[in-house]
Amino acid sequence: MTDTTLPIPDAELETSGLYCPEPIMMLHNKVREMASGDLLRVVATDPATTRDVPKFCAFLGHTLELSHETPEQFLYYIRIS
């Protein structure tokens, strides 16, 4: 079942099953492909992303619009600067 309260992203990055530093390395590469103003949804299972994704956004000037945690995964919605 899809949660309709979550925003519709322009792109998605699936990093489930990967561990630090791979999700952030993939995120860095994906952001380079996107345009300013796009919304990226990142799906992760690594708990380290709860620390790494916000720091990544702050350091590079992207906006972490929403983070959402379920028992199975972590979801991040990042507005590309």
XYZ file of N, CA and C in Angstrom:
243
model
N 0.831 -1.177 0.000
C 0.000 0.000 0.000
C 0.879 1.245 0.000
N 0.587 2.209 -0.860
C 1.372 3.425 -0.989
C 0.834 4.496 -0.053
N 1.734 5.201 0.623
C 1.345 6.304 1.494
C 1.226 7.562 0.644
N 0.020 8.050 0.438
C -0.197 9.193 -0.439
C 0.199 10.513 0.212
N 0.609 10.503 1.480
C 1.048 11.732 2.128
C 2.501 12.049 1.811
N 3.231 11.109 1.268
C 4.626 11.344 0.914
C 4.696 12.031 -0.445
N 5.648 12.952 -0.625
C 5.741 13.672 -1.896
C 6.133 12.771 -3.062
N 5.787 13.222 -4.259
C 6.143 12.483 -5.476
C 7.499 12.993 -5.953
N 8.508 12.129 -5.976
C 9.848 12.571 -6.368
C 10.031 12.613 -7.887
N 11.038 13.369 -8.314
C 11.433 13.393 -9.721
C 12.288 12.177 -10.063
N 12.983 11.645 -9.056
C 13.855 10.475 -9.251
C 13.974 9.730 -7.931
N 14.407 8.477 -8.026
C 14.595 7.658 -6.828
C 15.949 6.974 -6.888
N 16.575 6.866 -5.732
C 17.837 6.152 -5.595
C 17.626 5.027 -4.589
N 17.784 3.804 -5.033
C 17.602 2.610 -4.201
C 18.964 2.156 -3.689
N 19.160 2.209 -2.371
C 20.430 1.777 -1.779
C 20.229 0.668 -0.752
N 19.062 0.044 -0.751
C 18.775 -1.012 0.217
C 19.806 -2.132 0.138
N 20.235 -2.583 1.300
C 21.201 -3.664 1.378
C 22.651 -3.197 1.321
N 22.870 -1.921 1.074
C 24.228 -1.380 1.007
C 24.578 -0.690 2.318
N 25.861 -0.679 2.635
C 26.334 -0.078 3.881
C 27.373 0.985 3.602
N 27.534 1.871 4.567
C 28.463 2.990 4.494
C 29.822 2.500 3.991
N 30.375 3.187 3.013
C 30.016 4.497 2.466
C 29.207 4.435 1.161
N 28.809 3.243 0.724
C 28.177 3.108 -0.592
C 26.925 3.965 -0.798
N 25.970 4.025 0.154
C 24.786 4.855 -0.105
C 25.125 6.327 -0.379
N 26.078 6.880 0.359
C 26.438 8.283 0.172
C 27.209 8.472 -1.123
N 28.041 7.540 -1.487
C 28.752 7.626 -2.767
C 27.756 7.597 -3.922
N 26.759 6.719 -3.844
C 25.735 6.647 -4.883
C 24.891 7.921 -4.902
N 24.589 8.449 -3.725
C 23.829 9.693 -3.627
C 24.587 10.836 -4.297
N 25.858 10.918 -4.042
C 26.684 11.971 -4.638
C 26.643 11.891 -6.165
N 26.748 10.698 -6.703
C 26.702 10.519 -8.160
C 25.325 10.840 -8.723
N 24.274 10.443 -8.032
C 22.907 10.688 -8.509
C 22.592 12.179 -8.541
N 23.007 12.899 -7.516
C 22.754 14.336 -7.428
C 23.363 15.056 -8.631
N 24.505 14.595 -9.080
C 25.176 15.213 -10.242
C 24.341 15.108 -11.511
N 23.487 14.104 -11.604
C 22.649 13.882 -12.784
C 21.372 14.716 -12.758
N 21.068 15.323 -11.626
C 19.772 15.967 -11.447
C 19.870 17.481 -11.596
N 18.720 18.095 -11.851
C 18.652 19.545 -12.019
C 18.293 20.213 -10.695
N 18.687 21.450 -10.569
C 18.334 22.243 -9.405
C 16.814 22.309 -9.283
N 16.324 22.071 -8.075
C 14.890 22.088 -7.822
C 14.233 20.722 -7.871
N 14.930 19.722 -8.426
C 14.384 18.365 -8.479
C 14.292 17.781 -7.073
N 13.371 16.854 -6.902
C 13.207 16.149 -5.635
C 13.645 14.703 -5.814
N 14.585 14.280 -4.988
C 15.122 12.925 -5.027
C 14.650 12.153 -3.806
N 14.155 10.951 -4.046
C 13.786 10.041 -2.950
C 14.895 9.001 -2.834
N 15.447 8.864 -1.642
C 16.487 7.878 -1.367
C 15.900 6.825 -0.444
N 16.054 5.568 -0.830
C 15.600 4.434 -0.026
C 16.852 3.742 0.507
N 16.911 3.556 1.811
C 18.092 2.951 2.430
C 17.681 2.005 3.541
N 18.596 1.089 3.865
C 18.399 0.197 5.010
C 19.517 0.348 6.040
N 20.557 1.084 5.697
C 21.692 1.279 6.592
C 21.360 2.355 7.628
N 21.355 2.021 8.918
C 21.063 3.026 9.945
C 22.037 4.210 9.935
N 23.231 4.022 9.416
C 24.205 5.124 9.355
C 23.718 6.265 8.464
N 22.762 5.985 7.576
C 22.263 7.050 6.715
C 21.504 8.107 7.511
N 20.996 7.758 8.698
C 20.291 8.748 9.506
C 21.235 9.862 9.944
N 22.503 9.579 9.994
C 23.532 10.569 10.299
C 24.115 11.146 9.017
N 24.407 10.270 8.049
C 25.145 10.678 6.858
C 24.343 11.527 5.878
N 23.080 11.209 5.655
C 22.283 11.952 4.667
C 22.084 13.405 5.095
N 21.686 13.687 6.342
C 21.560 15.097 6.739
C 22.879 15.873 6.631
N 23.988 15.226 6.997
C 25.297 15.893 6.891
C 25.660 16.147 5.436
N 25.372 15.188 4.558
C 25.614 15.341 3.126
C 24.851 16.554 2.598
N 23.568 16.646 2.945
C 22.731 17.756 2.477
C 23.248 19.092 2.997
N 23.570 19.162 4.272
C 24.054 20.408 4.861
C 25.367 20.841 4.221
N 26.253 19.905 3.999
C 27.571 20.218 3.451
C 27.480 20.716 2.011
N 26.594 20.119 1.218
C 26.503 20.470 -0.200
C 25.376 21.453 -0.522
N 24.612 21.862 0.482
C 23.594 22.876 0.280
C 22.264 22.381 -0.253
N 22.033 21.077 -0.217
C 20.742 20.526 -0.621
C 19.800 20.577 0.591
N 18.504 20.506 0.330
C 17.524 20.578 1.414
C 16.927 19.201 1.676
N 17.093 18.729 2.887
C 16.450 17.483 3.292
C 15.029 17.853 3.693
N 14.096 17.673 2.765
C 12.717 18.102 2.997
C 11.967 17.180 3.942
N 12.305 15.898 3.902
C 11.576 14.941 4.721
C 12.411 13.691 4.903
N 12.394 13.157 6.094
C 12.937 11.823 6.322
C 11.822 11.021 6.986
N 11.713 9.783 6.574
C 10.614 8.926 7.024
C 11.192 7.543 7.290
N 10.925 7.023 8.474
C 11.460 5.718 8.858
C 10.330 4.720 9.007
N 10.531 3.549 8.415
C 9.625 2.427 8.621
C 10.451 1.323 9.270
N 9.828 0.259 9.737
C 10.617 -0.824 10.327
C 11.619 -1.455 9.349
N 11.333 -1.370 8.050
C 12.191 -2.023 7.056
C 13.202 -1.100 6.390
N 12.930 0.229 6.399
C 13.795 1.116 5.613
C 13.725 2.559 6.093
N 14.667 3.335 5.566
C 14.724 4.768 5.803
C 14.482 5.452 4.466
N 13.605 6.453 4.456
C 13.314 7.206 3.240
C 13.729 8.649 3.459
N 14.377 9.222 2.438
C 14.817 10.608 2.485
C 14.339 11.306 1.215
N 13.818 12.511 1.380
C 13.383 13.330 0.258
C 14.262 14.564 0.235
N 15.083 14.667 -0.806
C 16.093 15.709 -0.883
C 15.789 16.625 -2.059
N 15.702 17.934 -1.793
C 15.527 18.930 -2.841
C 16.920 19.361 -3.289
N 17.205 19.158 -4.562
C 18.526 19.449 -5.108
C 18.687 20.962 -5.269
N 19.838 21.463 -4.829
C 20.089 22.903 -4.935
C 20.719 23.260 -6.267
